[in-house]
Each structure stands twice: as structure tokens, then as C-alpha cells.
Short mmCIF file of C-alpha atoms and ligand atoms in Angstrom, two decimals:
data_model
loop_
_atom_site.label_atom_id
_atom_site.label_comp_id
_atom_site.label_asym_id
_atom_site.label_seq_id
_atom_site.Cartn_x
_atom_site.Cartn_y
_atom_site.Cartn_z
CA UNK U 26 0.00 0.00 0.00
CA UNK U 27 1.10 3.50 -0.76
CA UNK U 28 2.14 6.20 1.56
CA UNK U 29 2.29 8.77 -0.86
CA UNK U 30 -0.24 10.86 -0.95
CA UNK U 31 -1.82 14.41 -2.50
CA UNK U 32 -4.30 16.48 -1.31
CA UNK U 33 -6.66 18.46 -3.93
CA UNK U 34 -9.39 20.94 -3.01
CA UNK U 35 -10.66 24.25 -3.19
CA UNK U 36 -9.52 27.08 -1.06
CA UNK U 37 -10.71 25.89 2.83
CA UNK U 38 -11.72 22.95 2.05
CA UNK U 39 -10.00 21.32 4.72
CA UNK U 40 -6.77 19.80 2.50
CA UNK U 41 -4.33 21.36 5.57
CA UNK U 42 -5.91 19.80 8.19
CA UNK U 43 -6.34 16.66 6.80
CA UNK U 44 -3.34 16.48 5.32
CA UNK U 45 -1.76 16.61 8.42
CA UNK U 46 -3.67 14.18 10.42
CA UNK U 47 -3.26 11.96 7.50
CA UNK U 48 0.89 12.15 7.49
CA UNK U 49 0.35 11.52 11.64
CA UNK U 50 -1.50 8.46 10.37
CA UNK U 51 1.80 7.28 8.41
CA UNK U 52 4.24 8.68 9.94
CA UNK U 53 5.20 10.17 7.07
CA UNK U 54 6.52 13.89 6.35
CA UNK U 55 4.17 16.96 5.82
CA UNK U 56 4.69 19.94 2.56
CA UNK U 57 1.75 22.30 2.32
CA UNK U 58 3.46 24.36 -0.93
CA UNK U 59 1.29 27.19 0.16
CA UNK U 60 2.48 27.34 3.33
CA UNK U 61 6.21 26.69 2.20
CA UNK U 62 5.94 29.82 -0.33
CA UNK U 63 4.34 32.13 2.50
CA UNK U 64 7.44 31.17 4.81
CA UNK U 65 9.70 31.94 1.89
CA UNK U 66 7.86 34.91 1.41
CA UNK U 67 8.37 36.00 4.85
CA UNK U 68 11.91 34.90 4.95
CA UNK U 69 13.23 37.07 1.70
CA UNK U 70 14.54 34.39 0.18
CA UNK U 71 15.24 34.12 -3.53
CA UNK U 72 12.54 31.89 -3.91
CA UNK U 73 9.84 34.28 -2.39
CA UNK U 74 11.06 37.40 -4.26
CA UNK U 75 9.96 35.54 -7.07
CA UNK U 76 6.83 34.05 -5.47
CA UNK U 77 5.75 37.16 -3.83
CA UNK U 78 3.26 38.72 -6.78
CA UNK U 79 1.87 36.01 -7.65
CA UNK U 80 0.72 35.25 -4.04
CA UNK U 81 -0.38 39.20 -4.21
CA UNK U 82 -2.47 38.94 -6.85
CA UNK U 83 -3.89 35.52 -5.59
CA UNK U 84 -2.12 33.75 -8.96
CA UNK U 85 -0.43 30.45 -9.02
CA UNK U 86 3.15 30.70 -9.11
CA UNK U 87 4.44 29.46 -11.97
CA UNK U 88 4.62 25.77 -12.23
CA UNK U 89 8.37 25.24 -12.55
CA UNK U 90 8.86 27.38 -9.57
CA UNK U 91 6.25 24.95 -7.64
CA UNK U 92 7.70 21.89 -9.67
CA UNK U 93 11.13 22.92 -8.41
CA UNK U 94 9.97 23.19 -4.96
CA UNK U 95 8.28 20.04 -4.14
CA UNK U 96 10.94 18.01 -6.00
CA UNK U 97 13.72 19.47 -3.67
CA UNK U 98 11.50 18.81 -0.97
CA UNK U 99 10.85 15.14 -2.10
CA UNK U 100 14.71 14.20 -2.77
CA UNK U 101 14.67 14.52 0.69
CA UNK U 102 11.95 12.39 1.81
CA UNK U 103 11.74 9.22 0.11
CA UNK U 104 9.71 6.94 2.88
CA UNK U 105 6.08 8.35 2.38
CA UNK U 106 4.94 12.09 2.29
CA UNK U 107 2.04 14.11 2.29
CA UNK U 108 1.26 17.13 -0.49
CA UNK U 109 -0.73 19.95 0.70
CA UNK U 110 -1.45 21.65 -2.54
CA UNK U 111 0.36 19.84 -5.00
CA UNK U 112 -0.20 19.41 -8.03
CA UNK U 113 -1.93 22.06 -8.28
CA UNK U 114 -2.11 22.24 -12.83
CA UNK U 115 -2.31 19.92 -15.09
CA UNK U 116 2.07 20.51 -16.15
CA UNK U 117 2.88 19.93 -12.27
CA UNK U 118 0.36 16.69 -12.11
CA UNK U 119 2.62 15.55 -15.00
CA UNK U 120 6.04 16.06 -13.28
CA UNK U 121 4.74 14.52 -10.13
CA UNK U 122 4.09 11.25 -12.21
CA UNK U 123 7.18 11.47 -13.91
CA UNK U 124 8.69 11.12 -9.74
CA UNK U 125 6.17 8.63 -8.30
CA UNK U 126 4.76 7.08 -11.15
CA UNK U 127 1.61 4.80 -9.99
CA UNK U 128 3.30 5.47 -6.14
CA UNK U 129 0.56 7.42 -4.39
CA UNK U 130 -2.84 8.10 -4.30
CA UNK U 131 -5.00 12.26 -4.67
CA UNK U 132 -7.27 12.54 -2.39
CA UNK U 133 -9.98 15.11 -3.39
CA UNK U 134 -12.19 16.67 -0.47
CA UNK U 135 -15.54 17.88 -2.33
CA UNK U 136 -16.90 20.87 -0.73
CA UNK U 137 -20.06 23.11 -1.69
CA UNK U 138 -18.87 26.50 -2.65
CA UNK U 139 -21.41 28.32 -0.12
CA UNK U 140 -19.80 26.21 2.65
CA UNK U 141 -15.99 27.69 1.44
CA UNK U 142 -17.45 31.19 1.71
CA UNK U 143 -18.37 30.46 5.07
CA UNK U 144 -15.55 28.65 6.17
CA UNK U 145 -12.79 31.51 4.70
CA UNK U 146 -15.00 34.47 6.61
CA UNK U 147 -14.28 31.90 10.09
CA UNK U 148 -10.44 31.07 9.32
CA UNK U 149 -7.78 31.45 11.48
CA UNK U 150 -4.80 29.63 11.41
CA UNK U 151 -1.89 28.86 13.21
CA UNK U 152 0.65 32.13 12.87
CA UNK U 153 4.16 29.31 13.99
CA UNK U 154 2.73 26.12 12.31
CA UNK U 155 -0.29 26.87 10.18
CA UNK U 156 -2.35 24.88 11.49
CA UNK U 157 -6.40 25.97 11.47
CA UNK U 158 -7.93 27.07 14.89
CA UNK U 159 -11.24 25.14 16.07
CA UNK U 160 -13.84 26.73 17.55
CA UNK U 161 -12.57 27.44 21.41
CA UNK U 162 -9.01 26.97 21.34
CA UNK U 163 -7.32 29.82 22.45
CA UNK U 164 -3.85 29.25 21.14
CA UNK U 165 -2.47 26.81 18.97
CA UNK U 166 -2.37 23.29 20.85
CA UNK U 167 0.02 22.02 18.36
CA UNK U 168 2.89 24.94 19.10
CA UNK U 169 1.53 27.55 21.63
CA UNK U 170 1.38 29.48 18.41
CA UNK U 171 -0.92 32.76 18.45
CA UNK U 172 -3.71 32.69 15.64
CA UNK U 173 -3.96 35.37 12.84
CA UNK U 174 -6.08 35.43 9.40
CA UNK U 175 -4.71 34.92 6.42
CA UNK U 176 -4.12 37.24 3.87
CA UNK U 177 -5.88 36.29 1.17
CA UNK U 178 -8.47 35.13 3.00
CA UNK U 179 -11.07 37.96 1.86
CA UNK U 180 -14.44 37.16 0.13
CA UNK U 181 -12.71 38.75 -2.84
CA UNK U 182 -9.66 36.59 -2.98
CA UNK U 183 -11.45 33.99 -2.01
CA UNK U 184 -13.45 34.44 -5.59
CA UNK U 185 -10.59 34.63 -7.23
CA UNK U 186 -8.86 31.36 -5.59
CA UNK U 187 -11.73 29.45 -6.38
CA UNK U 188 -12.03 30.65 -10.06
CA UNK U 189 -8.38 29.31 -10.68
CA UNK U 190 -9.16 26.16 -9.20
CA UNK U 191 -11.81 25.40 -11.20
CA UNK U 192 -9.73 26.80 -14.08
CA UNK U 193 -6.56 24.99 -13.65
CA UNK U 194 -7.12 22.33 -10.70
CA UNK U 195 -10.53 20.49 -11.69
CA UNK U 196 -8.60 19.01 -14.54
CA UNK U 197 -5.93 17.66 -12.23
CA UNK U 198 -8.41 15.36 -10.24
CA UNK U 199 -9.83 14.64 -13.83
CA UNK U 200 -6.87 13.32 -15.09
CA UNK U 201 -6.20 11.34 -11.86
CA UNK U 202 -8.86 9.88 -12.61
CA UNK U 203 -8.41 8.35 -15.77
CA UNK U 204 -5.44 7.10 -14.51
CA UNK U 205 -7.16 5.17 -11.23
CA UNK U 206 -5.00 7.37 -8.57
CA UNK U 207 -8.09 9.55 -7.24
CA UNK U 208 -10.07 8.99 -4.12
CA UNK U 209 -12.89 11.76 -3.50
CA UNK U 210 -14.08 12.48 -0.08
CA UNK U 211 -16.95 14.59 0.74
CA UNK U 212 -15.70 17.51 2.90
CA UNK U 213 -18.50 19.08 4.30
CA UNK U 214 -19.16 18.40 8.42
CA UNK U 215 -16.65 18.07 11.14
CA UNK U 216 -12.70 17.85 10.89
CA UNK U 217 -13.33 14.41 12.85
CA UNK U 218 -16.33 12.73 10.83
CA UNK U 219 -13.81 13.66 7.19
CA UNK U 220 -11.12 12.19 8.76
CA UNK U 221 -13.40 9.26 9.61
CA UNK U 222 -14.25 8.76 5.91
CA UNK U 223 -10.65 8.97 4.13
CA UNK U 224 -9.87 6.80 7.08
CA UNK U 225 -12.68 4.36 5.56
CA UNK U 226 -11.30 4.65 1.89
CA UNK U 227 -7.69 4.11 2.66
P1 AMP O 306 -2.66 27.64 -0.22
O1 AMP O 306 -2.13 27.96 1.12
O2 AMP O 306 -2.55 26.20 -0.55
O3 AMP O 306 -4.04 28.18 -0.46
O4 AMP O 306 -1.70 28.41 -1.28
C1 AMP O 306 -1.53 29.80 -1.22
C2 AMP O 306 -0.99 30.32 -2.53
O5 AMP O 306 0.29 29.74 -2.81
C3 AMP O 306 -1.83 30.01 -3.75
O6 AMP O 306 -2.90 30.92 -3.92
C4 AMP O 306 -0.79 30.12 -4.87
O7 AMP O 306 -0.49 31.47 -5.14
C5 AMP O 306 0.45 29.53 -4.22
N1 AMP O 306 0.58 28.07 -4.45
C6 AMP O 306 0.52 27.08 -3.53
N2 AMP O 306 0.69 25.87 -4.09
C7 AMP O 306 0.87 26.10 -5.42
C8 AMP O 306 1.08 25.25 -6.55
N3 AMP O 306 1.13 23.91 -6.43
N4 AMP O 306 1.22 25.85 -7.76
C9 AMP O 306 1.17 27.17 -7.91
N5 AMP O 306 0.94 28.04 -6.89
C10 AMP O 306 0.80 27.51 -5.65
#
């Protein structure tokens, strides 16, 4: 059984925190790209200088720089791993299969749009680790971390997120699914009673 895995879905549709729990479940390594490029970002590295508009103007980077990324990342960790965000275009769900060939499995949480409205307005996350607040918690329990919204986290943004999505990631799961690698999971409810049903498929 594989312990590769990617996880597709629109913006705040849970892919973070399920992507996590899931690489707990395996013990495997964790690379939200989004994530990755906002701590680049932050950091001033060469790599976020040329990251940084695209993030601005709620674009996809372009796929060589996210190509680039997640293959340095993955030289690194070849005993299982968890994608957050990757692949994210049809050119970037090529180059992962040129890596892992049949070796993992997208997982695609299905979420109604009017539920990702509501969910971005709620969204804090995690300002150390990233990781999204529930209802009551007030810091992190992961790292003590202090919560903060994200930036592009504004209905706006959010319209424009899910626009490229539909644009440039729909065909992703699409073609994963021609080729037998795509489990979909329906996303709406509790973070506990998803987990419960990619627990179910795995
Ligand atoms: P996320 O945190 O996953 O919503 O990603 C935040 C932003 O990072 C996205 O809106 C994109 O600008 C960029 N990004 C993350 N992953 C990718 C990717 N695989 N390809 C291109 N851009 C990406």
C-alpha cells in the first residue's frame, strides 16, 4: 500500500488539516506548498522574491517554480509524504508522475462552494505552524502558536482562488482519474467525521 499521498481541493476545504492528520496516520513527512511559499515569502529568500506577486495577486506561481519546490523537498523524503497543494495544474500533475509514477494516491475533499465562503470568513490559522484554529481553542495546541487570518483570506480573494481552481485544478483530479490514482471524499461536516471517511477509503 502506498504512503504517498496528494491532497486536492478548493480554497478551505480542509486539505491542511487533513493532510496533516493523514501524514500523523503514516508517519510520514508533511509539505503544504502554500504554506512553504508564504514562509519563503516572509523569509526574503530568492525563492519568495519571485513568489511574492503572484501570491499578491492571488495567482499560481508558476509551475516550474512549484515543480522545483516540491521536487527538492521530495529528494529529501523518500519513505512516504504528504502534499498539501500539489499538483496544483495539469504541467505539475505531470512532473509529479514522472517522480512517483503509480506510487501514491489524490485525495480530493468535495466541498459546496457556499460552505468555502463560510468557512474563509471563520479562518484562522496557526501564525508558527499553520495549522487551522477550532472553535474554542485559544492558542495553537500544536505549538503555543498565536492565531492570525490569512491574507488572502477575503471574500474577494477567495473568488478569485476558487475561479483558478476550477480553471486549472478540476482538470488535475480529472486526469487522476483516468489514470485510477483519485479517491474523493466529501468535505462538508466536522474535521473528525472527514477524517473518519478517508480513514474508511484508505
Ligand atoms: P494555499 O495555502 O494552498 O491556499 O496556497 C496559497 C498560494 O500559494 C496560492 O494561492 C498560490 O499562489 C500559491 N501556491 C501554492 N501551491 C501552489 C502550486 N502547487 N502551484 C502554484 N501556486 C501555488
Amino acid at each position: 500500500m502506498t504512503r504517498n499521498f496528494s491532497l486536492l481541493g478548493p480554497p478551505a476545504s480542509g486539505k491542511g488539516t487533513q493532510g496533516r492528520r493523514l501524514a500523523e496516520r503514516f508517519a510520514v513527512p508533511y509539505l503544504s506548498t502554500g504554506a512553504c511559499l508564504r514562509r519563503e515569502i516572509e523569509r526574503g529568500s530568492a525563492i519568495g522574491q519571485q513568489a511574492e506577486g503572484y501570491l499578491a495577486r492571488n495567482e499560481f506561481v508558476p509551475d516550474s517554480l512549484a515543480v522545483d519546490l516540491v521536487r527538492s523537498w521530495l529528494s529529501e523524503h523518500d519513505g512516504g509524504w504528504v502534499l498539501d497543494g500539489f499538483p496544483r495544474s495539469l504541467p505539475q500533475a505531470e512532473a509529479l508522475v514522472m517522480d512517483a509514477g503509480t506510487n501514491f494516491q489524490a485525495i480530493a475533499l468535495e466541498v459546496p462552494r457556499e460552505e468555502l465562503v463560510r468557512r474563509v470568513g471563520l479562518r484562522r490559522e496557526c501564525v508558527k505552524c499553520g495549522r487551522v484554529a477550532k472553535e474554542g481553542e485559544p492558542v495553537c495546541p500544536n505549538c503555543g502558536g498565536e492565531w492570525t487570518v490569512r491574507d488572502d483570506d477575503t471574500p474577494e480573494k477567495f473568488r478569485k482562488r476558487y475561479e483558478v481552481y476550477k480553471n486549472l485544478t478540476v482538470p488535475v483530479l480529472d486526469f487522476f482519474e483516468g489514470r485510477g490514482q483519485l479517491t474523493i471524499i466529501d468535505g462538508l461536516g466536522d474535521r473528525d467525521v472527514v477524517w473518519e471517511r478517508i480513514e474508511e477509503k484508505l
